[in-house]
Amino acid sequence: METETETREGLEALVTHYHDILRLLGEDPDREGLLKTPLRVAKAMQVLTRGYTQDPHKVLTDALFAEPYNQMVIVKDIDFFSLCEHHILPFYGKAHVAYIPKGYITGLSKIARVVEIYSHRLQVQERMTQQIKDCIEQTLHPMGVMVVVEARHMCMQMRGVQKQNSITTTSAFSGAFNQAKTREEFMNLLRE
């Protein structure tokens, strides 16, 4: 995983643009407190969008194991942070992922890495939820996948409607999770 000290192509161009943005906002980008801000913001944005440079399918296949287990596997309370593509403001929360293996399992941390990769892109919560489900489904070919994402959106809290306590929940499911009983089992296990 990249750290904040590693950079990607385009860093210098981002620095120039953030310098211009500060000026356009009415600030003096050459004053002492802001001298290094364009570089800091450019590096931060590269970290926050590093998911574009990572392959979530490869993450899963790098830890793929033949295993006859065929019951529900749940990784819940996966913390994530993302950026809303409409305002480039953060949204953050927890993802809960379940799958029912069909001959193969993956390392549990790899499920969390898939969430991290998709969340480190400009996103909408609905698409991110679907992408996580699709990636696991297409890579592991399980009997079913279900993803539930709960998040707070700063674009709703800091601007616009300014509702501080609203939480948005999205879900995506396939296969065995098309049965209400299986979805209910997953949701009950989340509550425990």
Coordinates of N, CA and C in Angstrom, one line a residue:
M1 N 0.8 -1.2 0.0 CA 0.0 0.0 0.0 C 0.9 1.2 0.0
E2 N 0.5 2.2 -0.8 CA 1.3 3.5 -0.9 C 1.1 4.2 0.4
T3 N 2.2 5.0 0.8 CA 2.1 5.8 1.9 C 2.0 7.3 1.5
E4 N 1.8 8.2 2.4 CA 1.7 9.6 2.0 C 3.0 10.2 1.4
T5 N 4.1 9.5 1.6 CA 5.3 10.0 1.0 C 5.6 9.6 -0.4
E6 N 4.8 8.6 -0.9 CA 5.0 8.2 -2.3 C 4.1 9.0 -3.1
T7 N 4.5 9.3 -4.3 CA 3.8 10.2 -5.3 C 3.6 9.5 -6.6
R8 N 2.6 10.0 -7.3 CA 2.3 9.5 -8.7 C 2.6 10.6 -9.7
E9 N 2.5 10.2 -10.9 CA 2.7 11.1 -12.0 C 1.6 12.2 -11.9
G10 N 1.9 13.4 -12.2 CA 1.0 14.5 -12.2 C 1.0 15.4 -11.0
L11 N 1.9 15.0 -10.0 CA 2.0 15.8 -8.8 C 2.3 17.2 -9.0
E12 N 3.2 17.5 -9.8 CA 3.6 18.9 -10.0 C 2.5 19.7 -10.7
A13 N 1.8 19.1 -11.6 CA 0.6 19.8 -12.2 C -0.5 20.1 -11.2
L14 N -0.7 19.1 -10.3 CA -1.7 19.3 -9.2 C -1.3 20.5 -8.3
V15 N 0.0 20.6 -8.0 CA 0.5 21.6 -7.1 C 0.2 23.0 -7.8
T16 N 0.5 23.1 -9.1 CA 0.2 24.3 -9.8 C -1.2 24.7 -9.7
H17 N -2.1 23.7 -10.0 CA -3.5 24.0 -10.0 C -4.0 24.4 -8.6
Y18 N -3.5 23.7 -7.5 CA -4.0 24.1 -6.2 C -3.4 25.5 -5.8
H19 N -2.3 25.9 -6.3 CA -1.8 27.2 -6.1 C -2.8 28.2 -6.7
D20 N -3.2 27.9 -7.9 CA -4.1 28.8 -8.6 C -5.5 28.8 -7.9
I21 N -5.9 27.7 -7.4 CA -7.2 27.6 -6.7 C -7.2 28.5 -5.5
L22 N -6.1 28.4 -4.7 CA -6.0 29.3 -3.5 C -6.1 30.8 -3.9
R23 N -5.5 31.2 -5.0 CA -5.5 32.6 -5.5 C -6.9 32.9 -5.9
L24 N -7.6 32.0 -6.6 CA -9.0 32.2 -7.1 C -10.0 32.3 -6.0
L25 N -9.7 31.7 -4.8 CA -10.6 31.8 -3.7 C -10.4 33.1 -2.9
G26 N -9.4 33.9 -3.3 CA -9.1 35.1 -2.6 C -8.0 35.1 -1.6
E27 N -7.2 34.0 -1.6 CA -6.1 33.9 -0.7 C -4.8 34.3 -1.4
D28 N -3.8 34.5 -0.6 CA -2.5 34.8 -1.1 C -1.7 33.5 -0.9
P29 N -1.5 32.7 -2.0 CA -0.8 31.4 -1.9 C 0.6 31.5 -1.5
D30 N 1.2 32.8 -1.6 CA 2.6 33.0 -1.3 C 2.8 33.4 0.2
R31 N 1.7 33.5 1.0 CA 2.0 33.9 2.4 C 2.5 32.7 3.1
E32 N 3.2 32.9 4.2 CA 3.9 31.8 5.0 C 3.0 30.6 5.3
G33 N 1.8 30.8 5.8 CA 1.0 29.7 6.2 C 0.5 28.8 5.0
L34 N 0.5 29.4 3.8 CA 0.0 28.6 2.6 C 1.1 28.2 1.7
L35 N 2.4 28.5 1.9 CA 3.4 28.2 1.0 C 3.5 26.8 0.6
K36 N 3.3 25.9 1.5 CA 3.4 24.4 1.2 C 2.1 23.8 1.1
T37 N 1.0 24.5 1.2 CA -0.3 24.0 1.1 C -0.6 23.3 -0.2
P38 N -0.3 23.9 -1.4 CA -0.6 23.3 -2.7 C 0.1 21.9 -2.8
L39 N 1.3 21.8 -2.3 CA 2.0 20.5 -2.3 C 1.3 19.5 -1.4
R40 N 1.0 19.9 -0.2 CA 0.3 19.1 0.8 C -1.0 18.5 0.3
V41 N -1.8 19.4 -0.3 CA -3.1 19.1 -0.9 C -2.9 18.1 -2.0
A42 N -2.0 18.4 -2.9 CA -1.7 17.5 -4.1 C -1.4 16.1 -3.6
K43 N -0.5 16.0 -2.6 CA -0.1 14.7 -2.1 C -1.3 14.0 -1.4
A44 N -2.0 14.8 -0.7 CA -3.2 14.2 0.0 C -4.2 13.6 -1.1
M45 N -4.4 14.4 -2.1 CA -5.4 13.9 -3.2 C -4.9 12.7 -3.9
Q46 N -3.6 12.6 -4.0 CA -3.0 11.3 -4.6 C -3.2 10.1 -3.7
V47 N -3.1 10.3 -2.4 CA -3.4 9.3 -1.5 C -4.9 8.9 -1.5
L48 N -5.7 9.9 -1.4 CA -7.2 9.7 -1.4 C -7.7 9.1 -2.6
T49 N -7.0 9.2 -3.7 CA -7.5 8.6 -5.0 C -6.5 7.5 -5.5
R50 N -5.8 6.9 -4.6 CA -4.8 5.8 -5.0 C -5.5 4.6 -5.5
G51 N -6.8 4.4 -5.3 CA -7.6 3.3 -5.8 C -7.5 3.2 -7.3
Y52 N -7.3 4.3 -8.0 CA -7.2 4.2 -9.5 C -6.0 3.4 -10.0
T53 N -5.0 3.3 -9.1 CA -3.8 2.6 -9.5 C -3.7 1.2 -9.0
Q54 N -4.8 0.7 -8.4 CA -4.8 -0.7 -7.8 C -5.9 -1.5 -8.4
D55 N -5.6 -2.8 -8.5 CA -6.5 -3.8 -9.2 C -7.1 -4.6 -8.1
P56 N -8.4 -4.4 -7.8 CA -9.1 -5.2 -6.7 C -9.2 -6.7 -7.0
H57 N -9.3 -7.0 -8.3 CA -9.4 -8.4 -8.7 C -8.1 -9.1 -8.4
K58 N -7.0 -8.5 -8.6 CA -5.7 -9.1 -8.3 C -5.5 -9.3 -6.8
V59 N -6.0 -8.3 -6.0 CA -5.9 -8.5 -4.6 C -6.6 -9.7 -4.1
L60 N -7.8 -10.0 -4.7 CA -8.5 -11.3 -4.3 C -7.8 -12.5 -4.8
T61 N -7.3 -12.5 -6.0 CA -6.7 -13.7 -6.6 C -5.3 -14.0 -6.0
D62 N -4.7 -13.0 -5.5 CA -3.4 -13.2 -4.8 C -3.5 -14.0 -3.6
A63 N -4.7 -14.1 -3.0 CA -4.9 -14.9 -1.8 C -6.1 -15.8 -2.0
L64 N -6.1 -16.6 -3.0 CA -7.2 -17.5 -3.4 C -6.9 -18.9 -3.0
F65 N -7.8 -19.5 -2.2 CA -7.5 -20.9 -1.7 C -8.6 -21.8 -1.9
A66 N -8.3 -23.0 -2.4 CA -9.4 -24.0 -2.6 C -9.8 -24.5 -1.2
E67 N -11.1 -24.4 -1.0 CA -11.7 -24.8 0.3 C -13.1 -25.2 0.1
P68 N -13.5 -26.4 0.7 CA -14.9 -26.8 0.5 C -15.9 -26.1 1.4
Y69 N -15.6 -25.1 2.1 CA -16.5 -24.4 3.0 C -17.6 -23.7 2.1
N70 N -18.9 -23.9 2.5 CA -19.9 -23.3 1.7 C -21.0 -22.6 2.6
Q71 N -20.6 -22.0 3.7 CA -21.5 -21.2 4.5 C -21.1 -19.8 4.4
M72 N -21.9 -18.9 4.9 CA -21.7 -17.5 4.8 C -20.4 -17.0 5.5
V73 N -19.6 -16.2 4.8 CA -18.4 -15.6 5.3 C -18.7 -14.1 5.4
I74 N -18.6 -13.5 6.6 CA -18.9 -12.0 6.7 C -17.7 -11.3 7.2
V75 N -17.4 -10.2 6.6 CA -16.4 -9.3 7.1 C -17.2 -8.0 7.3
K76 N -17.4 -7.6 8.6 CA -18.3 -6.4 8.9 C -17.5 -5.3 9.5
D77 N -18.1 -4.2 9.5 CA -17.5 -3.0 10.1 C -16.2 -2.6 9.5
I78 N -16.1 -2.6 8.2 CA -14.9 -2.2 7.5 C -15.0 -0.7 7.4
D79 N -14.1 0.0 8.1 CA -14.1 1.5 8.0 C -13.6 1.9 6.6
F80 N -14.2 2.9 6.1 CA -13.7 3.5 4.8 C -13.9 5.0 4.8
F81 N -13.2 5.6 4.0 CA -13.3 7.1 3.7 C -13.2 7.2 2.2
S82 N -14.1 8.0 1.6 CA -14.1 8.2 0.2 C -14.4 9.7 -0.1
L83 N -14.4 10.1 -1.4 CA -14.7 11.4 -1.8 C -15.9 11.4 -2.8
C84 N -16.9 12.2 -2.4 CA -18.0 12.3 -3.3 C -17.6 13.0 -4.6
E85 N -18.0 12.3 -5.7 CA -17.5 12.9 -7.0 C -18.3 14.2 -7.4
H86 N -19.4 14.5 -6.7 CA -20.1 15.7 -7.0 C -19.5 17.0 -6.4
H87 N -19.0 16.8 -5.2 CA -18.4 18.0 -4.5 C -17.0 17.8 -4.1
I88 N -16.4 16.6 -4.3 CA -15.1 16.3 -3.8 C -15.0 16.6 -2.3
L89 N -16.1 16.2 -1.6 CA -16.1 16.3 -0.1 C -16.1 14.8 0.4
P90 N -15.6 14.6 1.6 CA -15.6 13.2 2.1 C -17.0 12.6 2.4
F91 N -17.1 11.3 2.2 CA -18.1 10.6 2.9 C -17.4 9.4 3.5
Y92 N -17.9 8.9 4.6 CA -17.2 7.9 5.4 C -18.2 7.0 6.2
G93 N -17.7 5.8 6.5 CA -18.6 5.0 7.3 C -18.1 3.6 7.3
K94 N -19.0 2.6 7.2 CA -18.6 1.2 7.4 C -19.3 0.4 6.2
A95 N -18.5 -0.6 5.8 CA -19.0 -1.5 4.8 C -19.1 -2.9 5.4
H96 N -20.1 -3.7 5.1 CA -20.3 -5.0 5.6 C -20.4 -5.9 4.3
V97 N -19.6 -6.9 4.3 CA -19.5 -7.8 3.1 C -19.7 -9.2 3.4
A98 N -20.6 -9.9 2.7 CA -20.7 -11.4 2.9 C -20.7 -12.1 1.6
Y99 N -20.1 -13.3 1.6 CA -20.2 -14.1 0.4 C -20.3 -15.6 0.9
I100 N -20.9 -16.4 0.0 CA -21.0 -17.8 0.3 C -20.1 -18.5 -0.7
P101 N -18.9 -19.1 -0.3 CA -18.0 -19.6 -1.2 C -18.5 -20.8 -2.0
K102 N -17.9 -21.0 -3.1 CA -18.2 -22.2 -4.0 C -16.9 -22.8 -4.4
G103 N -16.2 -23.4 -3.5 CA -14.9 -24.1 -3.8 C -13.7 -23.2 -3.5
Y104 N -13.8 -21.9 -3.4 CA -12.7 -21.1 -3.2 C -13.0 -20.0 -2.2
I105 N -12.1 -19.7 -1.3 CA -12.2 -18.6 -0.4 C -11.0 -17.6 -0.6
T106 N -11.1 -16.4 -0.1 CA -9.9 -15.5 -0.2 C -9.6 -15.1 1.2
G107 N -8.4 -14.5 1.3 CA -8.0 -14.0 2.6 C -8.9 -12.9 3.1
L108 N -9.3 -13.0 4.4 CA -10.3 -12.0 4.9 C -9.8 -10.6 4.8
S109 N -8.6 -10.3 4.9 CA -8.1 -8.9 4.8 C -8.3 -8.4 3.3
K110 N -8.3 -9.4 2.4 CA -8.5 -9.0 1.0 C -9.9 -8.4 0.7
I111 N -10.9 -8.8 1.5 CA -12.2 -8.2 1.3 C -12.1 -6.7 1.7
A112 N -11.5 -6.5 2.9 CA -11.3 -5.1 3.3 C -10.5 -4.3 2.3
R113 N -9.5 -4.9 1.7 CA -8.7 -4.2 0.7 C -9.5 -3.8 -0.5
V114 N -10.4 -4.7 -0.9 CA -11.3 -4.3 -2.1 C -12.2 -3.1 -1.7
V115 N -12.7 -3.1 -0.5 CA -13.4 -1.9 -0.1 C -12.5 -0.6 -0.1
E116 N -11.3 -0.8 0.4 CA -10.4 0.3 0.4 C -10.1 0.8 -1.0
I117 N -9.9 -0.1 -1.9 CA -9.5 0.3 -3.3 C -10.6 1.1 -4.0
Y118 N -11.9 0.6 -3.9 CA -13.0 1.3 -4.5 C -13.3 2.6 -3.8
S119 N -13.1 2.7 -2.5 CA -13.4 3.9 -1.7 C -12.3 5.0 -2.0
H120 N -11.1 4.6 -2.5 CA -10.1 5.5 -2.8 C -10.1 6.0 -4.2
R121 N -11.3 6.3 -4.7 CA -11.6 6.9 -6.0 C -12.7 7.9 -5.8
L122 N -12.9 8.8 -6.7 CA -14.0 9.7 -6.7 C -15.3 8.8 -6.9
Q123 N -16.2 8.9 -6.0 CA -17.3 7.9 -5.9 C -18.7 8.5 -5.6
V124 N -19.7 7.7 -5.9 CA -21.0 7.8 -5.2 C -21.2 6.5 -4.5
Q125 N -21.8 6.6 -3.4 CA -22.0 5.4 -2.5 C -22.7 4.3 -3.2
E126 N -23.6 4.6 -4.0 CA -24.4 3.5 -4.7 C -23.5 2.7 -5.7
R127 N -22.6 3.4 -6.4 CA -21.7 2.8 -7.4 C -20.7 1.9 -6.6
M128 N -20.1 2.5 -5.5 CA -19.1 1.8 -4.8 C -19.6 0.5 -4.2
T129 N -20.9 0.6 -3.7 CA -21.5 -0.7 -3.2 C -21.6 -1.7 -4.2
Q130 N -22.0 -1.3 -5.4 CA -22.2 -2.3 -6.5 C -20.8 -2.8 -7.0
Q131 N -19.8 -1.9 -7.1 CA -18.5 -2.3 -7.6 C -17.9 -3.4 -6.6
I132 N -18.0 -3.2 -5.3 CA -17.5 -4.1 -4.4 C -18.1 -5.5 -4.6
K133 N -19.5 -5.5 -4.7 CA -20.2 -6.7 -5.0 C -19.8 -7.4 -6.3
D134 N -19.7 -6.6 -7.3 CA -19.4 -7.2 -8.6 C -18.0 -7.7 -8.6
C135 N -17.0 -7.1 -8.0 CA -15.6 -7.5 -8.0 C -15.5 -8.9 -7.3
I136 N -16.2 -9.0 -6.2 CA -16.1 -10.3 -5.4 C -16.8 -11.4 -6.2
E137 N -18.0 -11.1 -6.8 CA -18.7 -12.0 -7.6 C -17.9 -12.5 -8.8
Q138 N -17.4 -11.5 -9.6 CA -16.6 -11.9 -10.8 C -15.3 -12.6 -10.5
T139 N -14.7 -12.4 -9.4 CA -13.4 -12.9 -9.1 C -13.5 -14.3 -8.4
L140 N -14.4 -14.4 -7.4 CA -14.5 -15.6 -6.6 C -15.5 -16.6 -7.1
H141 N -16.5 -16.1 -7.9 CA -17.6 -16.9 -8.4 C -18.3 -17.7 -7.3
P142 N -18.7 -17.0 -6.2 CA -19.3 -17.6 -5.1 C -20.8 -17.9 -5.4
M143 N -21.5 -18.6 -4.4 CA -22.9 -18.9 -4.6 C -23.7 -17.6 -4.4
G144 N -23.1 -16.6 -3.8 CA -23.8 -15.3 -3.6 C -22.9 -14.3 -2.9
V145 N -23.2 -13.0 -3.1 CA -22.5 -11.9 -2.4 C -23.5 -10.9 -2.0
M146 N -23.3 -10.3 -0.8 CA -24.1 -9.2 -0.4 C -23.2 -8.1 0.3
V147 N -23.4 -6.9 -0.1 CA -22.7 -5.7 0.5 C -23.7 -4.7 1.0
V148 N -23.4 -4.2 2.2 CA -24.2 -3.2 2.8 C -23.2 -2.1 3.2
V149 N -23.5 -0.8 2.8 CA -22.6 0.3 3.1 C -23.4 1.3 3.8
E150 N -22.9 1.8 5.0 CA -23.6 2.9 5.8 C -22.6 4.0 5.8
A151 N -23.0 5.2 5.5 CA -22.1 6.3 5.4 C -22.7 7.7 5.8
R152 N -21.9 8.6 6.2 CA -22.2 10.0 6.5 C -21.5 10.8 5.3
H153 N -22.3 11.7 4.8 CA -21.8 12.5 3.7 C -21.6 13.9 4.1
M154 N -20.3 14.4 4.0 CA -20.0 15.8 4.3 C -20.7 16.8 3.4
C155 N -21.0 16.3 2.2 CA -21.7 17.3 1.3 C -23.2 17.5 1.7
M156 N -23.7 16.6 2.6 CA -25.0 16.9 3.2 C -24.9 17.6 4.6
Q157 N -23.7 17.4 5.2 CA -23.5 18.0 6.5 C -22.9 19.4 6.5
M158 N -22.0 19.7 5.6 CA -21.3 21.0 5.6 C -22.0 22.0 4.7
R159 N -22.7 21.6 3.7 CA -23.3 22.5 2.7 C -24.7 22.0 2.4
G160 N -25.4 22.6 1.5 CA -26.7 22.2 1.1 C -27.7 22.0 2.3
V161 N -28.3 20.9 2.5 CA -29.3 20.6 3.5 C -28.8 20.7 4.9
Q162 N -27.5 20.5 5.1 CA -26.9 20.6 6.4 C -27.5 19.8 7.5
K163 N -27.7 18.5 7.2 CA -28.3 17.6 8.2 C -27.2 16.7 8.8
Q164 N -26.9 17.0 10.1 CA -25.7 16.4 10.7 C -25.8 14.9 11.1
N165 N -27.0 14.4 11.3 CA -27.1 13.1 11.8 C -27.7 12.1 10.8
S166 N -27.7 12.4 9.5 CA -28.3 11.5 8.5 C -27.2 10.5 8.1
I167 N -27.7 9.3 7.9 CA -26.8 8.2 7.5 C -27.5 7.6 6.2
T168 N -26.7 7.3 5.2 CA -27.2 6.7 4.0 C -26.8 5.3 4.0
T169 N -27.7 4.4 3.7 CA -27.4 3.0 3.6 C -27.8 2.5 2.2
T170 N -26.8 1.7 1.6 CA -27.0 1.1 0.3 C -26.7 -0.4 0.4
S171 N -27.3 -1.1 -0.5 CA -27.0 -2.6 -0.5 C -27.0 -3.1 -2.0
A172 N -26.2 -4.1 -2.1 CA -26.2 -4.8 -3.4 C -26.1 -6.3 -3.1
F173 N -26.8 -7.2 -3.8 CA -26.7 -8.6 -3.6 C -26.9 -9.4 -4.8
S174 N -26.5 -10.7 -4.8 CA -26.7 -11.6 -5.9 C -26.7 -13.0 -5.4
G175 N -27.1 -13.9 -6.4 CA -27.0 -15.3 -6.1 C -27.9 -15.7 -4.9
A176 N -27.4 -16.5 -4.0 CA -28.1 -17.0 -2.8 C -28.8 -15.8 -2.0
F177 N -28.2 -14.6 -2.1 CA -28.8 -13.5 -1.4 C -30.0 -12.9 -2.0
N178 N -30.4 -13.4 -3.2 CA -31.7 -13.1 -3.8 C -32.8 -13.6 -2.9
Q179 N -32.6 -14.6 -2.1 CA -33.6 -15.2 -1.2 C -33.7 -14.3 0.1
A180 N -34.9 -13.9 0.4 CA -35.1 -13.0 1.5 C -34.5 -13.7 2.8
K181 N -34.6 -15.0 3.0 CA -34.2 -15.7 4.2 C -32.7 -15.5 4.3
T182 N -31.9 -15.6 3.3 CA -30.5 -15.5 3.3 C -30.1 -14.0 3.6
R183 N -30.8 -13.1 3.0 CA -30.5 -11.7 3.3 C -30.8 -11.4 4.8
E184 N -31.9 -11.9 5.3 CA -32.3 -11.7 6.7 C -31.2 -12.3 7.6
E185 N -30.7 -13.5 7.3 CA -29.6 -14.1 8.1 C -28.4 -13.2 8.2
F186 N -28.0 -12.6 7.0 CA -26.9 -11.7 7.0 C -27.2 -10.5 7.9
M187 N -28.4 -9.9 7.7 CA -28.7 -8.7 8.5 C -28.8 -9.0 10.0
N188 N -29.3 -10.1 10.4 CA -29.3 -10.5 11.8 C -27.9 -10.7 12.3
L189 N -27.0 -11.2 11.5 CA -25.6 -11.4 12.0 C -24.9 -10.1 12.1
L190 N -25.3 -9.1 11.3 CA -24.7 -7.7 11.4 C -25.1 -7.1 12.7
R191 N -26.3 -7.3 13.2 CA -26.8 -6.7 14.4 C -26.2 -7.3 15.7
E192 N -25.6 -8.5 15.6 CA -25.1 -9.2 16.8 C -23.8 -8.5 17.2

